[in-house]
Amino acid sequence: MGDVMNATSRLVLFCVLIAVCSSHPTKYPDVNLDVYRAKGTPPPFLSYHIHCMFIAYNNDSISAAMDLRNRFIQHFNLSTTKPCEGLFHQGRLCMFDVDYTNTGPGDPFVSAEWAVFVPLEWYAKTVPWVMQNRGDQDILVHPNSGAEVSDHIHWPLWMGAKWPINAQAFTNQTAF
């Protein structure tokens, strides 16, 4: 019985570690937030994410979200662009894979969503396009500074309804 409990405990710990390590935020390993805290200034925005929230298992919600995603891909000529790789800085405009089940305890989002990595130089083109083309879709635009909580909770822009964010999922709990 002890071996089964020990194996079960290790499996649970492994699953928790995977969930924590695969959470959404874009990491900037070279950003030392302590430097900005010492200066009393927030870190600079290094890039952005655009997220389209939708209800998992609701065909109408999924269809509307995927329609917007497809139009975004067409408009910005991303159909032959490789998807974003990992969660670190991409250096290019790219789409993350659609997450239909983004609802685990290690996920910052409590719904399904699709997302785009937006370098600074693409912000002025992509965000206005989404504003004008989102229809009834709920959109989150947040900066990536390395301060995950502030990026998602204090500094984001919402279009449509504001959805809850699971701030406990972030590895860096420091807010500015």
Coordinates of N, CA, C and O in Angstrom, one line a residue:
M1 N 0.8 -1.2 0.0 CA 0.0 0.0 0.0 C 0.9 1.3 0.0 O 0.6 2.2 -0.7
G2 N 2.0 1.2 0.7 CA 2.9 2.3 0.8 C 3.5 2.7 -0.5 O 3.7 3.8 -0.9
D3 N 3.8 1.6 -1.3 CA 4.4 1.9 -2.7 C 3.4 2.6 -3.6 O 3.8 3.4 -4.4
V4 N 2.1 2.2 -3.5 CA 1.1 2.8 -4.3 C 0.9 4.2 -3.9 O 0.8 5.1 -4.8
M5 N 0.9 4.5 -2.6 CA 0.7 5.9 -2.2 C 2.0 6.7 -2.6 O 1.8 7.9 -3.0
N6 N 3.2 6.2 -2.5 CA 4.4 6.9 -2.9 C 4.4 7.2 -4.4 O 4.7 8.3 -4.8
A7 N 4.0 6.2 -5.2 CA 3.9 6.4 -6.6 C 2.8 7.4 -7.0 O 3.0 8.2 -7.9
T8 N 1.7 7.3 -6.3 CA 0.6 8.3 -6.5 C 1.1 9.7 -6.2 O 0.8 10.7 -6.9
S9 N 1.8 9.8 -5.0 CA 2.3 11.2 -4.6 C 3.2 11.7 -5.6 O 3.2 12.9 -6.0
R10 N 4.1 10.9 -6.2 CA 5.1 11.3 -7.2 C 4.4 11.7 -8.4 O 4.8 12.7 -9.1
L11 N 3.4 11.0 -8.8 CA 2.6 11.3 -10.1 C 1.9 12.7 -9.9 O 1.9 13.5 -10.8
V12 N 1.3 12.9 -8.7 CA 0.6 14.1 -8.5 C 1.6 15.3 -8.5 O 1.4 16.3 -9.1
L13 N 2.7 15.1 -7.9 CA 3.8 16.2 -7.8 C 4.3 16.5 -9.3 O 4.4 17.6 -9.7
F14 N 4.5 15.4 -10.0 CA 4.9 15.6 -11.4 C 3.9 16.4 -12.2 O 4.2 17.3 -13.0
C15 N 2.6 16.0 -12.1 CA 1.5 16.8 -12.8 C 1.5 18.2 -12.4 O 1.3 19.1 -13.2
V16 N 1.6 18.5 -11.1 CA 1.6 19.9 -10.6 C 2.8 20.7 -11.2 O 2.6 21.8 -11.7
L17 N 4.0 20.0 -11.2 CA 5.1 20.7 -11.8 C 4.9 21.0 -13.3 O 5.3 22.1 -13.8
I18 N 4.4 20.1 -14.0 CA 4.1 20.3 -15.4 C 3.2 21.4 -15.6 O 3.4 22.3 -16.5
A19 N 2.1 21.5 -14.8 CA 1.1 22.5 -14.9 C 1.7 23.9 -14.6 O 1.5 24.9 -15.3
V20 N 2.5 24.0 -13.6 CA 3.2 25.2 -13.2 C 4.2 25.7 -14.3 O 4.2 26.8 -14.7
C21 N 5.0 24.8 -14.8 CA 6.0 25.1 -15.8 C 5.4 25.5 -17.1 O 6.0 26.2 -17.9
S22 N 4.2 25.0 -17.4 CA 3.6 25.3 -18.7 C 2.6 26.4 -18.7 O 1.9 26.6 -19.7
S23 N 2.5 27.1 -17.6 CA 1.6 28.3 -17.6 C 2.0 29.3 -18.6 O 3.1 29.3 -19.1
H24 N 1.0 30.1 -18.9 CA 1.1 31.0 -20.1 C 2.2 32.1 -20.2 O 2.6 32.4 -21.2
P25 N 2.5 32.8 -19.1 CA 3.2 34.0 -19.2 C 4.5 34.0 -20.1 O 5.2 33.0 -20.1
T26 N 4.7 35.1 -20.8 CA 6.0 35.2 -21.6 C 7.1 35.6 -20.6 O 7.0 36.6 -19.9
K27 N 8.1 34.8 -20.6 CA 9.2 35.0 -19.6 C 10.3 35.8 -20.3 O 10.6 35.6 -21.5
Y28 N 10.9 36.7 -19.6 CA 12.1 37.4 -20.1 C 13.2 37.2 -19.0 O 13.3 37.9 -18.1
P29 N 14.0 36.1 -19.3 CA 15.0 35.7 -18.3 C 16.0 36.8 -18.0 O 16.6 36.8 -16.9
D30 N 16.2 37.7 -18.9 CA 17.2 38.8 -18.7 C 16.6 40.0 -17.9 O 17.3 40.9 -17.6
V31 N 15.3 40.0 -17.6 CA 14.7 41.1 -16.9 C 14.8 40.8 -15.4 O 14.3 39.8 -14.9
N32 N 15.5 41.7 -14.7 CA 15.7 41.6 -13.2 C 14.8 42.6 -12.6 O 15.1 43.8 -12.6
L33 N 13.6 42.1 -12.1 CA 12.6 43.0 -11.5 C 13.1 43.7 -10.3 O 12.6 44.8 -10.0
D34 N 14.1 43.1 -9.6 CA 14.6 43.8 -8.4 C 15.3 45.1 -8.8 O 15.2 46.0 -8.0
V35 N 15.9 45.2 -9.9 CA 16.5 46.5 -10.4 C 15.4 47.5 -10.5 O 15.6 48.7 -10.0
Y36 N 14.3 47.2 -11.1 CA 13.2 48.2 -11.2 C 12.5 48.5 -9.9 O 12.2 49.7 -9.7
R37 N 12.4 47.5 -9.0 CA 11.9 47.8 -7.7 C 12.8 48.7 -6.9 O 12.3 49.7 -6.3
A38 N 14.1 48.5 -7.0 CA 15.0 49.4 -6.3 C 14.9 50.8 -6.9 O 15.1 51.8 -6.1
K39 N 14.7 51.0 -8.2 CA 14.6 52.3 -8.8 C 13.2 52.9 -8.5 O 13.0 54.1 -8.7
G40 N 12.2 52.1 -8.1 CA 10.9 52.6 -7.9 C 10.1 52.8 -9.1 O 9.2 53.6 -9.2
T41 N 10.5 52.1 -10.2 CA 9.8 52.3 -11.5 C 9.4 50.9 -12.0 O 10.1 49.9 -11.8
P42 N 8.3 50.8 -12.7 CA 8.0 49.5 -13.3 C 8.9 49.2 -14.5 O 9.5 50.1 -15.1
P43 N 9.0 47.9 -14.8 CA 9.8 47.5 -16.0 C 9.1 47.9 -17.3 O 7.9 48.1 -17.3
P44 N 9.9 48.1 -18.4 CA 9.3 48.5 -19.7 C 8.5 47.3 -20.3 O 8.8 46.1 -20.0
F45 N 7.6 47.6 -21.1 CA 6.9 46.6 -21.9 C 7.7 46.2 -23.0 O 8.2 47.0 -23.8
L46 N 8.0 44.9 -23.1 CA 8.8 44.4 -24.2 C 8.1 43.7 -25.3 O 8.7 43.6 -26.4
S47 N 6.8 43.4 -25.1 CA 6.0 42.8 -26.2 C 4.6 42.8 -25.6 O 4.3 43.2 -24.5
Y48 N 3.7 42.2 -26.4 CA 2.3 42.1 -25.9 C 1.7 40.7 -26.3 O 2.3 40.1 -27.2
H49 N 0.6 40.3 -25.7 CA -0.2 39.2 -26.2 C -1.6 39.7 -26.4 O -2.1 40.6 -25.6
I50 N -2.2 39.2 -27.4 CA -3.7 39.4 -27.6 C -4.3 38.1 -27.4 O -3.9 37.1 -28.0
H51 N -5.3 38.0 -26.5 CA -6.0 36.8 -26.3 C -7.5 37.0 -26.6 O -8.1 38.0 -26.2
C52 N -8.1 36.0 -27.3 CA -9.5 35.9 -27.5 C -10.1 34.9 -26.6 O -9.8 33.7 -26.8
M53 N -10.9 35.3 -25.7 CA -11.5 34.3 -24.8 C -12.8 33.7 -25.4 O -13.5 34.4 -26.1
F54 N -13.0 32.5 -25.1 CA -14.3 31.9 -25.6 C -14.6 30.7 -24.7 O -13.8 30.2 -23.9
I55 N -15.9 30.3 -24.7 CA -16.4 29.3 -23.9 C -16.1 27.9 -24.5 O -16.6 27.6 -25.6
A56 N -15.3 27.1 -23.7 CA -15.0 25.7 -24.2 C -16.4 24.9 -24.2 O -17.2 25.1 -23.4
Y57 N -16.5 24.1 -25.2 CA -17.6 23.2 -25.4 C -18.9 23.9 -25.8 O -19.9 23.3 -25.7
N58 N -18.8 25.1 -26.2 CA -19.9 25.9 -26.7 C -19.7 26.1 -28.2 O -18.8 27.0 -28.5
N59 N -20.4 25.4 -29.0 CA -20.1 25.5 -30.5 C -20.2 26.9 -31.0 O -19.4 27.3 -31.9
D60 N -21.2 27.7 -30.6 CA -21.3 29.0 -31.1 C -20.1 29.9 -30.7 O -19.6 30.7 -31.5
S61 N -19.7 29.8 -29.5 CA -18.6 30.6 -29.0 C -17.3 30.2 -29.7 O -16.5 31.0 -30.1
I62 N -17.1 28.9 -29.8 CA -15.9 28.4 -30.5 C -15.9 28.8 -32.0 O -14.8 29.3 -32.4
S63 N -17.0 28.7 -32.6 CA -17.0 29.1 -34.0 C -16.7 30.6 -34.2 O -16.0 30.9 -35.1
A64 N -17.3 31.4 -33.4 CA -17.0 32.9 -33.5 C -15.6 33.2 -33.2 O -15.0 34.0 -33.9
A65 N -15.0 32.6 -32.2 CA -13.6 32.8 -31.9 C -12.7 32.3 -33.0 O -11.7 33.0 -33.4
M66 N -13.0 31.2 -33.6 CA -12.1 30.6 -34.6 C -12.3 31.5 -35.9 O -11.3 31.6 -36.7
D67 N -13.4 32.0 -36.2 CA -13.6 32.9 -37.3 C -12.7 34.1 -37.2 O -12.0 34.5 -38.1
L68 N -12.7 34.7 -36.0 CA -11.9 35.9 -35.8 C -10.4 35.5 -35.9 O -9.6 36.2 -36.6
R69 N -10.0 34.4 -35.4 CA -8.6 33.9 -35.5 C -8.2 33.7 -36.9 O -7.2 34.2 -37.4
N70 N -9.1 33.1 -37.7 CA -8.8 32.9 -39.1 C -8.7 34.2 -39.9 O -7.8 34.3 -40.8
R71 N -9.6 35.1 -39.6 CA -9.5 36.4 -40.3 C -8.2 37.2 -39.9 O -7.6 37.8 -40.7
F72 N -7.8 37.0 -38.6 CA -6.5 37.7 -38.2 C -5.4 37.1 -38.9 O -4.5 37.8 -39.4
I73 N -5.3 35.7 -39.0 CA -4.3 35.0 -39.7 C -4.2 35.5 -41.2 O -3.1 35.7 -41.7
Q74 N -5.3 35.6 -41.8 CA -5.4 36.0 -43.2 C -4.9 37.4 -43.4 O -4.1 37.8 -44.2
H75 N -5.5 38.3 -42.5 CA -5.2 39.7 -42.6 C -3.7 40.0 -42.4 O -3.1 40.9 -43.1
F76 N -3.0 39.3 -41.5 CA -1.6 39.6 -41.2 C -0.7 38.6 -41.9 O 0.5 38.4 -41.5
N77 N -1.2 37.8 -42.9 CA -0.4 36.9 -43.7 C 0.4 35.9 -42.8 O 1.6 35.7 -43.0
L78 N -0.3 35.3 -41.9 CA 0.4 34.3 -41.0 C 0.1 32.9 -41.3 O 0.5 32.0 -40.6
S79 N -0.6 32.6 -42.4 CA -1.0 31.2 -42.8 C 0.2 30.3 -43.0 O 0.1 29.1 -42.7
T80 N 1.3 30.8 -43.4 CA 2.5 30.0 -43.6 C 3.6 30.2 -42.5 O 4.7 29.7 -42.6
T81 N 3.2 31.0 -41.5 CA 4.2 31.3 -40.4 C 4.1 30.2 -39.4 O 3.0 29.8 -39.0
K82 N 5.3 29.7 -38.9 CA 5.3 28.7 -37.9 C 4.6 29.3 -36.6 O 4.7 30.5 -36.3
P83 N 3.9 28.4 -35.9 CA 3.3 28.8 -34.6 C 4.4 29.3 -33.6 O 5.6 29.0 -33.8
C84 N 4.0 30.1 -32.7 CA 4.9 30.5 -31.6 C 5.5 29.3 -31.0 O 4.9 28.2 -30.9
E85 N 6.8 29.4 -30.6 CA 7.5 28.3 -29.9 C 7.8 28.6 -28.5 O 8.5 29.6 -28.2
G86 N 7.2 27.9 -27.6 CA 7.5 28.1 -26.2 C 6.8 29.4 -25.7 O 6.0 30.0 -26.4
L87 N 7.2 29.8 -24.5 CA 6.6 31.0 -23.9 C 7.5 32.2 -23.8 O 7.2 33.2 -23.3
F88 N 8.8 32.0 -24.3 CA 9.7 33.1 -24.2 C 9.5 34.0 -25.4 O 8.8 33.7 -26.3
H89 N 10.2 35.1 -25.3 CA 10.1 36.1 -26.4 C 10.3 35.5 -27.8 O 11.2 34.7 -28.0
Q90 N 9.4 35.8 -28.7 CA 9.4 35.2 -30.0 C 10.1 36.0 -31.0 O 10.6 35.5 -32.0
G91 N 10.1 37.4 -30.9 CA 10.8 38.2 -31.9 C 10.1 38.4 -33.2 O 10.6 38.9 -34.1
R92 N 8.8 37.9 -33.3 CA 8.1 37.9 -34.5 C 6.6 37.8 -34.2 O 6.2 37.3 -33.1
L93 N 5.8 38.3 -35.0 CA 4.3 38.2 -34.9 C 4.0 36.7 -35.2 O 4.4 36.2 -36.2
C94 N 3.4 36.0 -34.2 CA 3.0 34.6 -34.4 C 1.8 34.2 -33.5 O 1.5 34.9 -32.6
M95 N 1.2 33.1 -33.9 CA 0.0 32.6 -33.2 C 0.5 31.5 -32.3 O 1.2 30.6 -32.7
F96 N -0.1 31.5 -31.1 CA 0.1 30.3 -30.2 C -1.0 29.3 -30.6 O -2.0 29.7 -31.2
D97 N -0.8 28.0 -30.3 CA -1.8 27.0 -30.6 C -3.0 27.4 -29.8 O -2.9 27.9 -28.7
V98 N -4.2 27.0 -30.3 CA -5.4 27.3 -29.6 C -5.5 26.4 -28.3 O -5.1 25.2 -28.4
D99 N -5.9 26.9 -27.2 CA -6.0 26.2 -26.0 C -7.5 26.0 -25.7 O -8.2 27.0 -25.2
Y100 N -8.1 24.9 -25.9 CA -9.5 24.6 -25.7 C -9.8 24.3 -24.3 O -11.0 24.3 -23.9
T101 N -8.8 23.9 -23.5 CA -9.1 23.4 -22.1 C -8.2 24.2 -21.1 O -7.7 23.5 -20.2
N102 N -8.0 25.4 -21.2 CA -7.2 26.2 -20.4 C -7.8 26.5 -19.0 O -8.0 27.6 -18.6
T103 N -8.1 25.4 -18.3 CA -8.9 25.6 -17.1 C -8.3 24.9 -15.8 O -8.9 24.8 -14.8
G104 N -7.0 24.5 -15.9 CA -6.4 23.8 -14.8 C -5.9 24.8 -13.7 O -5.8 26.0 -14.0
P105 N -5.6 24.3 -12.5 CA -5.1 25.2 -11.5 C -3.8 25.9 -11.8 O -3.5 27.0 -11.2
G106 N -3.0 25.4 -12.7 CA -1.8 26.1 -13.1 C -2.0 27.0 -14.3 O -1.0 27.6 -14.8
D107 N -3.2 27.2 -14.8 CA -3.5 28.1 -15.9 C -4.0 29.4 -15.4 O -4.9 29.5 -14.6
P108 N -3.5 30.5 -16.0 CA -4.0 31.8 -15.6 C -5.4 32.1 -16.2 O -6.1 33.0 -15.6
F109 N -5.8 31.4 -17.2 CA -7.1 31.7 -17.8 C -8.1 30.6 -17.3 O -7.7 29.5 -17.2
V110 N -9.3 31.1 -17.2 CA -10.3 30.1 -16.7 C -11.3 29.7 -17.8 O -12.4 29.2 -17.6
S111 N -10.8 30.0 -19.0 CA -11.6 29.6 -20.2 C -10.7 29.2 -21.3 O -9.5 29.3 -21.2
A112 N -11.3 28.7 -22.4 CA -10.6 28.4 -23.6 C -10.1 29.8 -24.2 O -10.8 30.8 -24.0
E113 N -9.1 29.8 -25.0 CA -8.6 31.0 -25.6 C -7.6 30.7 -26.7 O -7.0 29.7 -26.7
W114 N -7.5 31.7 -27.6 CA -6.4 31.6 -28.5 C -5.6 32.9 -28.4 O -6.1 33.9 -27.8
A115 N -4.3 32.9 -28.7 CA -3.5 34.1 -28.5 C -2.5 34.3 -29.6 O -2.1 33.4 -30.3
V116 N -2.0 35.6 -29.6 CA -1.0 36.0 -30.6 C 0.1 36.7 -29.8 O -0.1 37.5 -28.9
F117 N 1.3 36.4 -30.2 CA 2.5 37.1 -29.7 C 2.7 38.4 -30.5 O 2.8 38.2 -31.8
V118 N 2.7 39.5 -29.9 CA 2.8 40.8 -30.6 C 4.1 41.5 -30.3 O 4.2 42.1 -29.2
P119 N 5.1 41.6 -31.1 CA 6.3 42.4 -30.9 C 5.8 43.9 -30.8 O 4.8 44.3 -31.4
L120 N 6.6 44.7 -30.2 CA 6.3 46.1 -30.0 C 5.9 46.8 -31.4 O 5.0 47.6 -31.5
E121 N 6.7 46.5 -32.4 CA 6.5 47.2 -33.7 C 5.2 46.7 -34.4 O 4.8 47.4 -35.4
W122 N 4.5 45.7 -33.9 CA 3.3 45.3 -34.5 C 2.1 45.7 -33.7 O 0.9 45.6 -34.2
Y123 N 2.3 46.3 -32.6 CA 1.1 46.7 -31.7 C 0.2 47.6 -32.4 O -1.0 47.4 -32.4
A124 N 0.7 48.7 -33.0 CA -0.2 49.7 -33.7 C -0.9 49.2 -34.9 O -1.9 49.8 -35.3
K125 N -0.5 48.0 -35.4 CA -1.3 47.4 -36.5 C -2.3 46.4 -36.0 O -3.4 46.3 -36.5
T126 N -1.9 45.6 -35.1 CA -2.7 44.4 -34.7 C -3.8 44.8 -33.7 O -5.0 44.4 -33.9
V127 N -3.6 45.7 -32.7 CA -4.6 46.0 -31.7 C -5.7 46.8 -32.3 O -6.9 46.4 -32.1
P128 N -5.5 47.8 -33.1 CA -6.6 48.5 -33.8 C -7.4 47.5 -34.7 O -8.7 47.6 -34.8
W129 N -6.8 46.6 -35.4 CA -7.5 45.7 -36.3 C -8.4 44.8 -35.4 O -9.6 44.6 -35.8
V130 N -7.9 44.3 -34.3 CA -8.8 43.5 -33.4 C -9.9 44.3 -32.9 O -11.1 43.9 -32.8
M131 N -9.6 45.6 -32.5 CA -10.7 46.4 -32.0 C -11.9 46.6 -33.0 O -13.0 46.5 -32.6
Q132 N -11.5 46.7 -34.2 CA -12.5 47.0 -35.2 C -13.1 45.7 -35.8 O -14.2 45.8 -36.5
N133 N -12.6 44.6 -35.5 CA -13.0 43.3 -36.1 C -13.5 42.3 -35.2 O -13.9 41.2 -35.6
R134 N -13.4 42.5 -33.9 CA -13.7 41.5 -32.9 C -15.2 41.1 -32.7 O -15.5 40.0 -32.2
G135 N -16.1 41.9 -33.3 CA -17.5 41.6 -33.1 C -17.9 41.5 -31.6 O -17.6 42.5 -30.9
D136 N -18.5 40.4 -31.2 CA -18.8 40.3 -29.8 C -17.8 39.5 -29.0 O -18.0 39.2 -27.8
Q137 N -16.7 39.2 -29.6 CA -15.6 38.5 -28.8 C -15.0 39.3 -27.7 O -14.8 40.5 -27.9
D138 N -14.7 38.7 -26.6 CA -14.0 39.3 -25.5 C -12.5 39.1 -25.7 O -12.0 38.0 -25.8
I139 N -11.8 40.2 -25.6 CA -10.4 40.3 -26.0 C -9.6 40.8 -24.8 O -10.0 41.9 -24.2
L140 N -8.5 40.2 -24.5 CA -7.5 40.7 -23.5 C -6.2 41.0 -24.3 O -5.7 40.2 -25.0
V141 N -5.7 42.2 -24.1 CA -4.4 42.6 -24.6 C -3.6 43.0 -23.3 O -4.0 43.8 -22.6
H142 N -2.5 42.3 -23.2 CA -1.6 42.6 -22.0 C -0.2 42.7 -22.4 O 0.3 42.1 -23.4
P143 N 0.5 43.5 -21.7 CA 2.0 43.7 -22.0 C 2.7 42.5 -21.4 O 2.2 41.8 -20.6
N144 N 3.9 42.3 -21.9 CA 4.9 41.4 -21.3 C 6.1 42.2 -20.9 O 6.9 42.7 -21.7
S145 N 6.2 42.3 -19.5 CA 7.3 43.0 -19.0 C 8.2 42.1 -18.1 O 9.3 42.5 -17.6
G146 N 7.7 40.9 -17.8 CA 8.3 40.1 -16.8 C 7.6 40.1 -15.4 O 7.8 39.2 -14.6
A147 N 6.8 41.2 -15.2 CA 6.0 41.3 -14.0 C 4.6 40.7 -14.3 O 3.7 41.4 -14.6
E148 N 4.5 39.4 -14.2 CA 3.4 38.7 -14.7 C 2.0 39.1 -14.1 O 1.1 39.3 -14.8
V149 N 2.0 39.3 -12.8 CA 0.8 39.7 -12.1 C 0.3 41.1 -12.7 O -0.8 41.3 -13.1
S150 N 1.3 42.1 -12.7 CA 0.9 43.4 -13.1 C 0.5 43.4 -14.6 O -0.4 44.0 -15.0
D151 N 1.3 42.6 -15.4 CA 1.0 42.5 -16.9 C -0.5 42.0 -17.1 O -1.1 42.6 -18.0
H152 N -0.9 41.1 -16.3 CA -2.3 40.5 -16.5 C -3.4 41.1 -15.7 O -4.5 41.1 -16.1
I153 N -3.1 41.7 -14.5 CA -4.1 42.1 -13.6 C -4.2 43.7 -13.6 O -5.3 44.2 -13.6
H154 N -3.1 44.4 -13.6 CA -3.1 45.8 -13.4 C -2.9 46.6 -14.7 O -3.4 47.7 -14.8
W155 N -2.3 46.1 -15.7 CA -2.0 46.8 -16.9 C -2.7 46.4 -18.2 O -2.4 47.0 -19.3
P156 N -3.5 45.4 -18.2 CA -4.1 45.0 -19.5 C -5.2 45.9 -20.0 O -5.7 46.7 -19.2
L157 N -5.5 45.7 -21.2 CA -6.7 46.3 -21.9 C -7.7 45.2 -22.1 O -7.3 44.1 -22.6
W158 N -9.0 45.5 -21.9 CA -10.0 44.5 -22.2 C -11.0 45.2 -23.2 O -11.3 46.3 -23.1
M159 N -11.4 44.4 -24.2 CA -12.4 44.7 -25.2 C -13.5 43.8 -24.9 O -13.3 42.6 -24.9
G160 N -14.7 44.3 -24.7 CA -15.9 43.4 -24.3 C -15.8 43.2 -22.9 O -15.4 44.0 -22.1
A161 N -16.3 42.0 -22.4 CA -16.4 41.7 -21.0 C -15.0 41.3 -20.5 O -14.2 40.7 -21.2
K162 N -14.8 41.7 -19.2 CA -13.5 41.3 -18.5 C -13.7 39.9 -17.9 O -14.6 39.7 -17.1
W163 N -12.9 39.0 -18.2 CA -12.9 37.6 -17.7 C -12.0 37.5 -16.5 O -11.0 38.2 -16.4
P164 N -12.3 36.6 -15.6 CA -11.4 36.4 -14.4 C -10.1 35.9 -14.9 O -10.0 35.1 -15.9
I165 N -9.0 36.2 -14.1 CA -7.7 35.7 -14.3 C -7.2 35.0 -13.0 O -7.4 35.6 -12.0
N166 N -6.7 33.9 -13.2 CA -6.1 33.1 -12.0 C -4.7 33.6 -11.7 O -3.7 33.0 -12.3
A167 N -4.5 34.7 -11.0 CA -3.2 35.3 -10.7 C -2.3 34.3 -10.0 O -1.1 34.4 -10.0
Q168 N -2.9 33.3 -9.3 CA -2.0 32.4 -8.5 C -1.2 31.5 -9.4 O -0.3 30.8 -9.0
A169 N -1.6 31.5 -10.7 CA -0.8 30.6 -11.7 C 0.5 31.2 -12.0 O 1.4 30.5 -12.5
F170 N 0.7 32.5 -11.8 CA 2.0 33.1 -12.2 C 3.1 32.8 -11.3 O 3.0 32.7 -10.0
T171 N 4.3 32.6 -11.9 CA 5.5 32.2 -11.1 C 6.0 33.4 -10.3 O 6.6 33.2 -9.3
N172 N 5.9 34.6 -10.9 CA 6.4 35.8 -10.2 C 5.2 36.6 -9.7 O 4.4 37.2 -10.4
Q173 N 5.0 36.5 -8.4 CA 3.8 37.2 -7.8 C 4.0 38.6 -7.4 O 3.2 39.3 -6.8
T174 N 5.2 39.2 -7.8 CA 5.4 40.6 -7.5 C 4.6 41.5 -8.4 O 4.6 41.4 -9.6
A175 N 3.9 42.4 -7.8 CA 3.1 43.4 -8.5 C 3.8 44.8 -8.4 O 4.4 45.1 -7.4
F176 N 3.7 45.6 -9.4 CA 4.2 47.0 -9.3 C 3.1 47.9 -9.2 O 2.0 47.7 -9.5

